[in-house]
Structures are given as structure tokens and as C-alpha cells.
Tab-separated table of C-alpha atoms (C1' of nucleotides) in Angstrom:
chain	number	residue	atom	x	y	z
D	1	MET	CA	0.000	0.000	0.000
D	2	THR	CA	1.665	3.192	-1.196
D	3	ASN	CA	1.188	6.513	0.469
D	4	GLU	CA	-1.061	7.956	-2.207
D	5	ASP	CA	-3.464	5.256	-1.236
D	6	ARG	CA	-3.204	6.295	2.361
D	7	ARG	CA	-4.108	9.839	1.482
D	8	THR	CA	-7.082	8.628	-0.469
D	9	LEU	CA	-8.232	6.448	2.385
D	10	ARG	CA	-7.965	9.285	4.839
D	11	THR	CA	-9.983	11.579	2.630
D	12	ARG	CA	-12.658	8.969	2.134
D	13	ALA	CA	-12.898	8.366	5.843
D	14	ALA	CA	-13.227	12.102	6.380
D	15	LEU	CA	-15.994	12.260	3.795
D	16	ARG	CA	-17.798	9.373	5.438
D	17	ALA	CA	-17.636	10.987	8.852
D	18	ALA	CA	-18.685	14.352	7.464
D	19	PHE	CA	-21.571	12.755	5.631
D	20	VAL	CA	-22.887	11.029	8.725
D	21	ALA	CA	-22.628	14.147	10.835
D	22	GLN	CA	-24.295	16.295	8.222
D	23	VAL	CA	-27.174	13.924	7.608
D	24	LEU	CA	-27.905	13.680	11.320
D	25	GLU	CA	-27.825	17.453	11.500
D	26	ARG	CA	-29.813	18.363	8.395
D	27	GLY	CA	-31.498	15.179	7.253
D	28	TYR	CA	-30.493	13.327	4.122
D	29	ALA	CA	-32.485	15.481	1.732
D	30	GLY	CA	-31.197	18.668	3.305
D	31	VAL	CA	-27.529	17.833	2.893
D	32	ARG	CA	-25.707	19.475	-0.047
D	33	VAL	CA	-22.503	18.132	-1.485
D	34	GLU	CA	-20.947	21.404	-0.465
D	35	HIS	CA	-21.859	20.781	3.186
D	36	ILE	CA	-20.166	17.410	3.154
D	37	ALA	CA	-17.047	18.755	1.484
D	38	ALA	CA	-16.827	21.653	3.888
D	39	ALA	CA	-17.310	19.422	6.937
D	40	ALA	CA	-14.613	17.082	5.627
D	41	ASP	CA	-12.357	20.089	5.077
D	42	VAL	CA	-12.088	19.399	1.405
D	43	GLY	CA	-12.959	21.211	-1.824
D	44	ARG	CA	-16.240	20.504	-3.513
D	45	ALA	CA	-14.443	19.287	-6.630
D	46	THR	CA	-12.544	16.769	-4.543
D	47	PHE	CA	-15.769	15.147	-3.494
D	48	TYR	CA	-16.477	14.210	-7.079
D	49	THR	CA	-13.062	12.633	-7.587
D	50	HIS	CA	-14.055	10.084	-4.941
D	51	PHE	CA	-17.778	9.608	-5.332
D	52	ARG	CA	-20.166	9.931	-8.209
D	53	ASP	CA	-22.740	11.684	-6.004
D	54	LYS	CA	-24.317	11.753	-2.562
D	55	GLU	CA	-25.963	8.373	-3.070
D	56	ALA	CA	-22.675	6.698	-3.920
D	57	LEU	CA	-21.135	7.985	-0.715
D	58	TYR	CA	-24.162	6.808	1.209
D	59	ASP	CA	-23.875	3.328	-0.261
D	60	HIS	CA	-20.207	3.295	0.578
D	61	VAL	CA	-20.927	4.190	4.185
D	62	VAL	CA	-23.436	1.373	4.483
D	63	GLU	CA	-21.037	-1.055	2.853
D	64	VAL	CA	-18.322	-0.228	5.349
D	65	VAL	CA	-20.590	-0.737	8.337
D	66	LEU	CA	-21.984	-4.002	7.035
D	67	GLY	CA	-18.463	-5.188	6.290
D	68	GLU	CA	-17.351	-4.460	9.835
D	69	LEU	CA	-20.376	-6.198	11.264
D	70	ARG	CA	-19.786	-9.283	9.145
D	71	GLU	CA	-16.156	-9.458	10.191
D	72	ARG	CA	-17.129	-9.265	13.814
D	73	ILE	CA	-19.484	-12.186	13.916
D	74	THR	CA	-17.996	-15.572	13.326
D	75	PRO	CA	-19.953	-18.763	12.608
D	76	ALA	CA	-19.036	-19.923	16.104
D	77	ASP	CA	-21.224	-17.162	17.515
D	78	TRP	CA	-24.240	-18.989	16.137
D	79	GLU	CA	-23.480	-22.250	17.922
D	80	GLY	CA	-24.656	-23.789	21.112
D	81	VAL	CA	-27.292	-22.936	23.660
D	82	GLY	CA	-29.075	-19.632	23.314
D	83	PHE	CA	-27.389	-19.309	19.958
D	84	THR	CA	-29.165	-16.098	18.988
D	85	GLY	CA	-28.016	-14.183	21.999
D	86	ARG	CA	-24.406	-13.666	21.020
D	87	PRO	CA	-25.030	-12.247	17.535
D	88	VAL	CA	-27.596	-9.832	18.937
D	89	ALA	CA	-25.218	-8.729	21.655
D	90	GLU	CA	-22.482	-8.264	19.086
D	91	LEU	CA	-24.757	-6.166	16.898
D	92	PHE	CA	-25.711	-3.939	19.797
D	93	ARG	CA	-22.123	-3.603	20.879
D	94	HIS	CA	-21.022	-2.619	17.397
D	95	ALA	CA	-23.858	-0.106	17.142
D	96	SER	CA	-23.019	1.418	20.495
D	97	GLU	CA	-19.477	2.038	19.292
D	98	GLN	CA	-20.660	4.113	16.360
D	99	PRO	CA	-24.195	5.169	17.197
D	100	GLU	CA	-24.300	7.901	14.549
D	101	VAL	CA	-24.015	5.663	11.511
D	102	TYR	CA	-26.458	3.188	12.939
D	103	ARG	CA	-28.985	5.879	13.742
D	104	LEU	CA	-28.577	7.179	10.230
D	105	ILE	CA	-29.239	3.791	8.697
D	106	LEU	CA	-31.981	2.635	11.046
D	107	ARG	CA	-33.920	5.853	10.693
D	108	GLY	CA	-34.326	4.996	7.036
D	109	GLU	CA	-32.420	8.067	5.938
D	110	GLY	CA	-31.662	8.062	2.216
D	111	ASP	CA	-35.007	6.666	1.140
D	112	GLY	CA	-34.512	3.556	3.260
D	113	ARG	CA	-31.881	1.940	1.041
D	114	GLY	CA	-29.436	1.444	3.881
D	115	LEU	CA	-32.059	0.098	6.250
D	116	ARG	CA	-33.218	-2.405	3.665
D	117	ALA	CA	-29.638	-3.464	2.980
D	118	LEU	CA	-28.989	-4.031	6.672
D	119	VAL	CA	-32.254	-5.845	7.281
D	120	ASP	CA	-31.895	-8.022	4.209
D	121	ALA	CA	-28.333	-9.035	5.001
D	122	TRP	CA	-29.106	-9.787	8.618
D	123	THR	CA	-32.263	-11.670	7.706
D	124	THR	CA	-30.501	-13.839	5.174
D	125	THR	CA	-27.840	-14.752	7.688
D	126	ALA	CA	-30.399	-15.572	10.356
D	127	TYR	CA	-32.576	-17.597	8.033
D	128	ASP	CA	-29.646	-19.691	6.865
D	129	VAL	CA	-28.705	-20.461	10.444
D	130	PHE	CA	-32.269	-21.314	11.419
D	131	ALA	CA	-32.806	-23.486	8.358
D	132	GLU	CA	-29.536	-25.342	8.727
D	133	ARG	CA	-30.240	-25.992	12.382
D	134	ALA	CA	-33.657	-27.374	11.576
D	135	GLU	CA	-32.074	-29.517	8.886
D	136	THR	CA	-29.271	-31.044	10.936
D	137	GLN	CA	-31.474	-31.590	13.974
D	138	ARG	CA	-34.308	-33.090	11.954
D	139	ILE	CA	-36.699	-30.569	13.389
D	140	ARG	CA	-39.952	-29.731	11.696
D	141	PRO	CA	-40.603	-26.092	12.703
D	142	ARG	CA	-44.145	-25.276	13.744
D	143	VAL	CA	-44.070	-22.038	11.708
D	144	ASP	CA	-42.577	-20.579	8.547
D	145	LEU	CA	-38.909	-19.898	9.263
D	146	ARG	CA	-38.827	-17.064	6.739
D	147	VAL	CA	-41.355	-15.232	8.865
D	148	VAL	CA	-39.427	-16.024	12.012
D	149	ALA	CA	-36.198	-14.651	10.552
D	150	ARG	CA	-37.890	-11.432	9.397
D	151	ALA	CA	-39.590	-10.984	12.745
D	152	TRP	CA	-36.372	-11.600	14.612
D	153	VAL	CA	-34.528	-8.964	12.596
D	154	GLY	CA	-37.327	-6.394	12.602
D	155	GLU	CA	-37.550	-6.661	16.348
D	156	GLN	CA	-33.877	-5.863	16.751
D	157	ALA	CA	-33.937	-3.007	14.259
D	158	ALA	CA	-36.795	-1.272	16.042
D	159	VAL	CA	-35.393	-1.771	19.520
D	160	LEU	CA	-31.878	-0.824	18.485
D	161	LEU	CA	-33.016	2.443	16.949
D	162	TRP	CA	-35.102	3.279	19.983
D	163	TRP	CA	-32.179	2.479	22.231
D	164	LEU	CA	-29.702	4.585	20.226
D	165	GLU	CA	-32.045	7.565	20.224
D	166	SER	CA	-33.025	7.366	23.854
D	167	PRO	CA	-31.660	10.192	25.997
D	168	ALA	CA	-28.915	9.682	28.542
D	169	PRO	CA	-30.351	7.454	31.285
D	170	ARG	CA	-31.116	4.482	29.093
D	171	PRO	CA	-30.943	0.787	29.892
D	172	GLY	CA	-27.570	-0.879	29.371
D	173	THR	CA	-26.754	-3.027	26.369
D	174	GLU	CA	-26.869	-6.211	28.404
D	175	GLN	CA	-30.292	-5.454	29.770
D	176	VAL	CA	-31.864	-4.742	26.385
D	177	VAL	CA	-30.244	-7.746	24.780
D	178	GLU	CA	-31.376	-9.894	27.673
D	179	THR	CA	-34.936	-8.730	27.121
D	180	LEU	CA	-34.781	-9.648	23.455
D	181	VAL	CA	-33.431	-13.062	24.315
D	182	GLU	CA	-36.193	-13.585	26.863
D	183	LEU	CA	-38.791	-12.702	24.256
D	184	SER	CA	-37.247	-15.244	21.886
D	185	ARG	CA	-37.166	-17.872	24.566
D	186	HIS	CA	-40.476	-17.559	26.314
D	187	GLY	CA	-42.633	-15.358	24.168
D	188	ARG	CA	-44.089	-12.006	24.829
D	189	TYR	CA	-46.958	-13.218	26.972
D	190	TRP	CA	-44.659	-14.889	29.424
D	191	ALA	CA	-42.327	-11.924	29.575
D	192	THR	CA	-45.095	-9.419	30.130
D	193	GLY	CA	-46.886	-11.571	32.623
D	194	PHE	CA	-50.137	-11.590	30.674
D	195	ASP	CA	-51.641	-15.009	30.562
D	196	PRO	CA	-53.180	-15.542	27.122
D	197	VAL	CA	-55.523	-18.256	28.325
D	198	SER	CA	-57.062	-17.005	31.520
D	199	THR	CA	-57.161	-13.336	30.575
X	1	MET	CA	-70.065	19.955	1.728
X	2	THR	CA	-70.254	22.009	-1.429
X	3	ASN	CA	-69.212	20.800	-4.804
X	4	GLU	CA	-66.044	22.835	-4.997
X	5	ASP	CA	-64.907	20.854	-2.025
X	6	ARG	CA	-65.669	17.674	-3.855
X	7	ARG	CA	-63.532	18.743	-6.773
X	8	THR	CA	-60.697	19.565	-4.450
X	9	LEU	CA	-61.010	16.241	-2.695
X	10	ARG	CA	-60.992	14.370	-5.967
X	11	THR	CA	-57.893	16.183	-7.158
X	12	ARG	CA	-56.109	15.514	-3.901
X	13	ALA	CA	-56.993	11.856	-4.063
X	14	ALA	CA	-55.682	11.754	-7.620
X	15	LEU	CA	-52.452	13.388	-6.509
X	16	ARG	CA	-52.075	10.911	-3.680
X	17	ALA	CA	-52.585	7.950	-5.978
X	18	ALA	CA	-50.247	9.392	-8.593
X	19	PHE	CA	-47.625	10.041	-5.966
X	20	VAL	CA	-47.713	6.493	-4.658
X	21	ALA	CA	-47.550	4.997	-8.126
X	22	GLN	CA	-44.712	7.256	-9.171
X	23	VAL	CA	-42.623	6.643	-6.085
X	24	LEU	CA	-42.955	2.900	-6.453
X	25	GLU	CA	-41.934	3.252	-10.082
X	26	ARG	CA	-39.048	5.709	-9.778
X	27	GLY	CA	-38.180	5.842	-6.098
X	28	TYR	CA	-38.891	8.870	-3.935
X	29	ALA	CA	-35.802	10.809	-4.953
X	30	GLY	CA	-36.418	10.127	-8.622
X	31	VAL	CA	-39.934	11.526	-8.672
X	32	ARG	CA	-40.371	15.071	-10.051
X	33	VAL	CA	-43.363	17.213	-9.277
X	34	GLU	CA	-44.051	17.145	-12.994
X	35	HIS	CA	-44.338	13.345	-12.938
X	36	ILE	CA	-46.896	13.438	-10.175
X	37	ALA	CA	-48.948	16.135	-11.880
X	38	ALA	CA	-48.873	14.307	-15.196
X	39	ALA	CA	-49.861	10.992	-13.608
X	40	ALA	CA	-52.715	12.724	-11.804
X	41	ASP	CA	-53.754	14.318	-15.095
X	42	VAL	CA	-53.304	17.785	-13.726
X	43	GLY	CA	-51.143	20.797	-14.541
X	44	ARG	CA	-47.913	21.315	-12.649
X	45	ALA	CA	-49.153	24.628	-11.277
X	46	THR	CA	-52.184	22.891	-9.833
X	47	PHE	CA	-49.959	20.718	-7.714
X	48	TYR	CA	-48.700	23.771	-5.895
X	49	THR	CA	-52.178	25.064	-5.157
X	50	HIS	CA	-52.720	21.932	-3.077
X	51	PHE	CA	-49.341	21.124	-1.586
X	52	ARG	CA	-46.321	23.150	-0.669
X	53	ASP	CA	-43.974	20.551	-2.149
X	54	LYS	CA	-43.350	16.841	-2.568
X	55	GLU	CA	-42.739	16.357	1.130
X	56	ALA	CA	-46.058	17.925	2.079
X	57	LEU	CA	-47.879	15.532	-0.218
X	58	TYR	CA	-45.920	12.653	1.254
X	59	ASP	CA	-46.887	13.653	4.774
X	60	HIS	CA	-50.482	13.966	3.708
X	61	VAL	CA	-50.449	10.458	2.262
X	62	VAL	CA	-49.066	9.063	5.496
X	63	GLU	CA	-51.607	11.000	7.531
X	64	VAL	CA	-54.484	9.560	5.531
X	65	VAL	CA	-53.288	5.999	5.940
X	66	LEU	CA	-52.659	6.382	9.651
X	67	GLY	CA	-56.076	7.980	10.033
X	68	GLU	CA	-57.775	5.072	8.324
X	69	LEU	CA	-55.875	2.595	10.429
X	70	ARG	CA	-56.818	4.360	13.632
X	71	GLU	CA	-60.467	4.440	12.665
X	72	ARG	CA	-60.435	0.753	11.970
X	73	ILE	CA	-59.168	-0.401	15.302
X	74	THR	CA	-61.428	0.166	18.251
X	75	PRO	CA	-60.437	-0.152	21.903
X	76	ALA	CA	-62.512	-3.325	22.024
X	77	ASP	CA	-60.006	-4.963	19.674
X	78	TRP	CA	-57.464	-4.796	22.444
X	79	GLU	CA	-59.603	-6.641	24.977
X	80	GLY	CA	-59.818	-10.222	26.081
X	81	VAL	CA	-57.803	-13.313	25.367
X	82	GLY	CA	-55.044	-13.106	22.765
X	83	PHE	CA	-55.618	-9.385	22.770
X	84	THR	CA	-52.758	-8.619	20.391
X	85	GLY	CA	-54.008	-10.868	17.636
X	86	ARG	CA	-56.910	-8.771	16.437
X	87	PRO	CA	-55.019	-5.493	15.993
X	88	VAL	CA	-52.289	-7.288	14.072
X	89	ALA	CA	-54.822	-9.002	11.850
X	90	GLU	CA	-56.539	-5.688	11.258
X	91	LEU	CA	-53.251	-4.039	10.314
X	92	PHE	CA	-52.426	-6.768	7.848
X	93	ARG	CA	-55.904	-6.660	6.382
X	94	HIS	CA	-55.737	-2.916	5.916
X	95	ALA	CA	-52.315	-3.206	4.316
X	96	SER	CA	-53.470	-5.925	1.956
X	97	GLU	CA	-56.222	-3.636	0.725
X	98	GLN	CA	-53.752	-0.957	-0.306
X	99	PRO	CA	-50.411	-2.669	-0.595
X	100	GLU	CA	-48.825	0.148	-2.594
X	101	VAL	CA	-48.989	2.819	0.103
X	102	TYR	CA	-47.868	0.403	2.746
X	103	ARG	CA	-44.922	-0.760	0.669
X	104	LEU	CA	-44.029	2.863	0.086
X	105	ILE	CA	-44.061	3.653	3.772
X	106	LEU	CA	-42.475	0.464	5.072
X	107	ARG	CA	-39.632	0.633	2.578
X	108	GLY	CA	-38.614	3.853	4.271
X	109	GLU	CA	-39.155	5.869	1.123
X	110	GLY	CA	-38.913	9.611	1.738
X	111	ASP	CA	-35.972	9.407	4.106
X	112	GLY	CA	-37.916	7.161	6.482
X	113	ARG	CA	-40.259	9.826	7.822
X	114	GLY	CA	-43.368	7.827	7.066
X	115	LEU	CA	-41.966	4.641	8.494
X	116	ARG	CA	-41.004	6.394	11.698
X	117	ALA	CA	-44.443	7.979	11.941
X	118	LEU	CA	-46.140	4.613	11.536
X	119	VAL	CA	-43.843	2.818	13.942
X	120	ASP	CA	-44.057	5.557	16.553
X	121	ALA	CA	-47.843	5.739	16.451
X	122	TRP	CA	-48.265	1.991	16.598
X	123	THR	CA	-45.708	1.669	19.360
X	124	THR	CA	-47.347	4.303	21.496
X	125	THR	CA	-50.708	2.624	21.151
X	126	ALA	CA	-49.270	-0.773	22.011
X	127	TYR	CA	-47.294	0.492	24.969
X	128	ASP	CA	-50.337	2.212	26.431
X	129	VAL	CA	-52.345	-0.981	26.171
X	130	PHE	CA	-49.578	-3.081	27.683
X	131	ALA	CA	-48.977	-0.644	30.498
X	132	GLU	CA	-52.616	-0.248	31.357
X	133	ARG	CA	-53.110	-3.986	31.362
X	134	ALA	CA	-50.196	-4.446	33.706
X	135	GLU	CA	-51.634	-1.703	35.898
X	136	THR	CA	-55.179	-2.984	36.171
X	137	GLN	CA	-54.109	-6.598	36.606
X	138	ARG	CA	-51.455	-5.740	39.185
X	139	ILE	CA	-48.838	-7.477	37.104
X	140	ARG	CA	-45.166	-6.761	37.498
X	141	PRO	CA	-43.729	-7.437	34.039
X	142	ARG	CA	-40.492	-9.393	33.937
X	143	VAL	CA	-39.056	-7.046	31.301
X	144	ASP	CA	-39.164	-3.415	30.196
X	145	LEU	CA	-42.506	-2.887	28.487
X	146	ARG	CA	-41.071	-0.118	26.338
X	147	VAL	CA	-38.735	-2.631	24.777
X	148	VAL	CA	-41.529	-5.123	24.382
X	149	ALA	CA	-43.720	-2.614	22.560
X	150	ARG	CA	-40.885	-1.605	20.225
X	151	ALA	CA	-40.044	-5.205	19.502
X	152	TRP	CA	-43.656	-6.081	18.867
X	153	VAL	CA	-44.039	-3.284	16.334
X	154	GLY	CA	-40.692	-3.818	14.617
X	155	GLU	CA	-41.518	-7.441	14.143
X	156	GLN	CA	-44.745	-6.609	12.381
X	157	ALA	CA	-43.203	-3.907	10.218
X	158	ALA	CA	-40.502	-6.218	8.926
X	159	VAL	CA	-42.813	-9.150	8.314
X	160	LEU	CA	-45.492	-6.986	6.730
X	161	LEU	CA	-43.062	-5.455	4.264
X	162	TRP	CA	-41.664	-8.836	3.374
X	163	TRP	CA	-45.157	-10.184	2.895
X	164	LEU	CA	-46.284	-7.270	0.715
X	165	GLU	CA	-43.237	-7.567	-1.520
X	166	SER	CA	-43.308	-11.329	-1.842
X	167	PRO	CA	-44.248	-12.560	-5.321
X	168	ALA	CA	-47.567	-14.233	-6.047
X	169	PRO	CA	-47.609	-17.545	-4.141
X	170	ARG	CA	-47.276	-16.082	-0.700
X	171	PRO	CA	-48.760	-17.272	2.575
X	172	GLY	CA	-52.241	-15.971	3.411
X	173	THR	CA	-52.877	-13.153	5.866
X	174	GLU	CA	-54.251	-15.530	8.466
X	175	GLN	CA	-51.223	-17.759	8.336
X	176	VAL	CA	-48.701	-14.957	8.753
X	177	VAL	CA	-50.694	-13.338	11.523
X	178	GLU	CA	-51.057	-16.674	13.234
X	179	THR	CA	-47.287	-17.090	13.160
X	180	LEU	CA	-46.787	-13.698	14.757
X	181	VAL	CA	-49.274	-14.544	17.461
X	182	GLU	CA	-47.553	-17.837	18.129
X	183	LEU	CA	-44.234	-16.051	18.502
X	184	SER	CA	-45.827	-13.699	21.017
X	185	ARG	CA	-47.400	-16.519	22.894
X	186	HIS	CA	-44.724	-19.146	23.105
X	187	GLY	CA	-41.530	-17.479	21.988
X	188	ARG	CA	-39.323	-18.114	19.059
X	189	TYR	CA	-37.620	-21.164	20.461
X	190	TRP	CA	-40.864	-22.990	20.942
X	191	ALA	CA	-42.120	-22.056	17.499
X	192	THR	CA	-38.961	-23.078	15.726
X	193	GLY	CA	-38.612	-26.259	17.711
X	194	PHE	CA	-35.138	-25.400	18.957
X	195	ASP	CA	-34.772	-26.175	22.614
X	196	PRO	CA	-32.667	-23.479	24.241
X	197	VAL	CA	-31.674	-25.691	27.137
X	198	SER	CA	-30.705	-29.008	25.632
X	199	THR	CA	-29.250	-27.641	22.406
T	1	DG	C1'	-79.487	30.253	-18.565
T	2	DA	C1'	-76.772	34.118	-16.651
T	3	DA	C1'	-73.713	35.575	-12.722
T	4	DG	C1'	-70.403	34.563	-9.636
T	5	DA	C1'	-67.231	31.810	-7.354
T	6	DT	C1'	-63.761	28.553	-7.395
T	7	DA	C1'	-60.657	25.367	-9.359
T	8	DC	C1'	-57.557	24.783	-12.959
T	9	DT	C1'	-54.102	26.088	-16.693
T	10	DA	C1'	-49.813	27.347	-19.549
T	11	DG	C1'	-45.970	29.772	-19.600
T	12	DA	C1'	-42.463	32.827	-17.816
T	13	DC	C1'	-39.492	33.890	-13.958
T	14	DA	C1'	-35.471	33.912	-10.669
T	15	DC	C1'	-33.070	30.761	-8.020
T	16	DT	C1'	-30.488	26.836	-6.366
T	17	DA	C1'	-27.973	22.675	-6.668
T	18	DT	C1'	-25.813	19.365	-9.696
T	19	DG	C1'	-22.052	17.252	-12.069
T	20	DT	C1'	-18.207	18.208	-15.408
T	21	DC	C1'	-14.126	20.345	-16.716
T	22	DC	C1'	-9.652	22.574	-16.553
T	23	DA	C1'	-5.311	24.753	-15.453
T	24	DG	C1'	-2.613	25.475	-11.694
T	25	DG	C1'	-1.152	24.260	-6.882
T	26	DT	C1'	0.325	21.069	-3.148
T	27	DT	C1'	2.263	17.015	-1.110
T	28	DC	C1'	4.498	12.865	-0.849
T	29	DT	C1'	7.787	9.187	-2.798
T	30	DG	C1'	11.735	7.369	-4.916
Z	1	DC	C1'	14.712	17.306	-7.177
Z	2	DA	C1'	11.643	15.204	-10.428
Z	3	DG	C1'	7.482	12.966	-11.088
Z	4	DA	C1'	3.178	11.306	-9.834
Z	5	DA	C1'	-0.520	11.324	-7.185
Z	6	DC	C1'	-4.042	14.181	-5.161
Z	7	DC	C1'	-6.313	18.446	-4.309
Z	8	DT	C1'	-8.059	23.131	-5.613
Z	9	DG	C1'	-11.196	27.287	-7.034
Z	10	DG	C1'	-13.785	28.867	-10.411
Z	11	DA	C1'	-16.505	28.579	-14.677
Z	12	DC	C1'	-19.998	26.113	-17.114
Z	13	DA	C1'	-24.359	24.040	-18.956
Z	14	DT	C1'	-28.279	21.731	-17.202
Z	15	DA	C1'	-32.286	20.463	-14.575
Z	16	DG	C1'	-35.622	21.003	-11.129
Z	17	DT	C1'	-37.926	24.196	-7.798
Z	18	DG	C1'	-41.418	27.259	-6.250
Z	19	DT	C1'	-43.840	31.710	-7.418
Z	20	DC	C1'	-46.651	34.463	-10.112
Z	21	DT	C1'	-49.957	36.147	-13.529
Z	22	DA	C1'	-53.578	36.538	-16.765
Z	23	DG	C1'	-56.788	33.857	-18.596
Z	24	DT	C1'	-59.941	29.497	-19.120
Z	25	DA	C1'	-63.089	25.830	-17.588
Z	26	DT	C1'	-66.497	24.082	-14.436
Z	27	DC	C1'	-69.978	24.043	-11.226
Z	28	DT	C1'	-73.720	26.245	-8.146
Z	29	DT	C1'	-77.341	29.232	-7.361
Z	30	DC	C1'	-80.825	32.209	-8.282
DNA sequence: GAAGATACTAGACACTATGTCCAGGTTCTG
DNA sequence: CAGAACCTGGACATAGTGTCTAGTATCTTC
């Protein structure tokens, strides 16, 4: 890796950071290329030597985050007892390290493209794990696993966004993740204490 | 209600329909005011006599849908055994009657504003029901009800979008709703057949 | 069926942001 | 220090926005 490359990488990182900050400040539609360039301390023309337009930068940002997330979760995380707990915890931990990008994506900023990318990727991963588990354990699931995977992911997306946008005194990562795991394990009725039969 | 009002209402409805169709065809960012006007069979200037801009029309569309949904679900739907099943079924039924608008909103089109509006409204409603139930029944929930409400809504949003975008041979409303209810009742582990303890 | 009100219309307008281009400047490497 | 990158400001044509105006169509009411 030569040093020209380094310079390029630094500039791109600056543009990414500037983009995220600007979108959270002004909203995706309200951000001008000039704002991003200025916030990244770079000329407007320079922006275009790196990215075709605002959308391209957005896609790049999402790609980077998804790449990091993928690298962080190994197949081993999906093994064993309570096998969904570790991936969820890892997701929340990653998000808490860079709340801005995650808020950006989960809010559906940029016409929802990033949110759909995240949800789709995460859903595919989950479904594959669920399906393979059912396969190897000769289990015949009582419900459609595609629906289960979607539900599982949607649940996390909604809770994660709420958690990231909650003001200062918010529950800790462990507590929220624990709640999600409990819901997976015992169902909402059990967790809330409402008895579906006698009520 | 005079007849001028009628004309106005008809034009607005036409603009709403045109907007939805155009966004699904070109994506929110790709839609020009001219496209909407043309699709509604109306002059471009007319658009501006009804709505400030594209965003205002978008907000109006969301408002109408949320209004309809609210009207459809009475407090009685939240009563009794399996009290979450009926509202969910009603939501899915409403969505299946006008899949286009719901797809538009759930995809996060328009920088996610509509999706957030829908999720927030639905979450608030759910939380209030949950909280009041816990109150009147003197139940001390095992988990944070705010998280439960978020999770419950996120689950539905993700599954509903998936369902609306699935090609022709897709599961029926009843089946999908039934799955969601089962997940609420018994938890994901039970429904998938994976035993969290012995696995 | 005429008068009046209201919605609609085409076209022109200034304005703003986009994306491309270029010629010259800066910064790092070898 | 020479060369190769990256960066730069400014100029440019283009496209879409939102406003306005003067005039036309449509419907109600008497």
C-alpha cells in the first residue's frame, strides 16, 4: 500500500464521517454536497473525484458498516445454547461504538436503502442459520422460518433504533439484549406476565 | 359539503394515488413534481395550489393511511384473550387492501419519515395498552414494556413489508398473523422447535 | 341560462444545486 | 529534485424548484 493510497483512504474516511454528521444534523435530503465537502475540510471538486454523487457515498458508508459487522461475527457465535443471543449482543455492541451511523441507517435516511440493505443481510444470515439448524437436527418447525427470521430482525432493528435515540439514562446493552433473548425464549406473553388463556 | 370541495377532494386523491404509483416506479428521490402532476392528469401549477412541495404531499399520504388505520381499530379490539391478535390481523388486512402505500411507507421511502411515523404511532398505542393492562391486573412485568412494545411493532413492520413484496404464491394473511401470534405466545424457540436448554 | 365563485391552466421567472471540466497548486515518494 | 498522485477554485451548462400572472373551464345558485 503506497502513500497515495493512504491519502485517499484518509480523505474517504473524512468524507464518510462528514456525511454522517451532516445527515444527522440536516437530514439526508437537506444535505448538499458542499456541506459534506466543507465538513470534511475538502474542496467541492474533490468530493467528485471520490464519489459519483451523494448516493454513492451513502452506499459506501453502508457497505463499510456491514463489512465491519460481518467481520465481527464468526460462525461460532451462532453455535450452542441460546445461539441467537451472542449475535444480537455483538450487533448492539457494534452499534453502540458508532451510534451515529447506525442511527442514520436505522432511521431509514436516504429513502430507506441502507435500512433495507442491513435488514436483508441480517435476515438472510439468520434464516440460513435457522434453516440449517432445523435440517441437521431433523426438526420440523411449527411455523414458517422465513417469517421467524424477518420478525427476529425487525424486532432488533426497532429496539436498536429506539435504544440509540433514547436520551442519557437508558438501559444498558446487556439489559436490552437480555430482554430480546427472553422474548425469543419464552414469548411475549410470558415476559409481560399476561396469561393468554385465563385473561 | 359544497361541490367545490368535492372537486378539491378528488384532485387531492388523484395526486395521492399518482404520488404512490410514481414513487414505487421511480423511487422517492427520482420523482419530479411534474411526474406526479402528469400521472394525476393535472397541470404542474395545480400541484402547488394543493401542496407546498413533494414532502407535504408525502406527509399527507401518510396522515391519511394512519387515520384510516386508527379508525379501523377500536379499543374493544385490544380486549380479552389473545388481545394482540386482532389489531395485528386488522393491520395486515388494511395493508393488503392498499399494498402500494404500505410498501411505500415500510420501505422507508422519503428518508424514512413515514416509516417512523407509523412505527411511533403503533408503538405508542401498544405500549399504552400493555402498560394499562399491567396496571389494572397488578402485574409486574419481567421485562421493560417499552422494549416489548418496540419489539412487537418492529416485528410486524418487517414481516409486513416482506409479505407485501413477496411474489404471487405467498402465505395468506391468516397464516402470517397466526405465526406472529404464536411467537408472542410461546416465543421463538418454541415455534422453531429449537430447545434453548438441551441444544 | 346568466352571474359569480372557485378550481384549474400554460408559460415565464429567478433561483439553487448538480455534475463536469480545466489549469494550476500542493504534497508525498523514490 | 523530479514525477506522480491528489487536491483546488472557479466557470460552465443543465435540470428542477417554487412563485406568479392573466386567462380558461367548471360548477352552483338564483
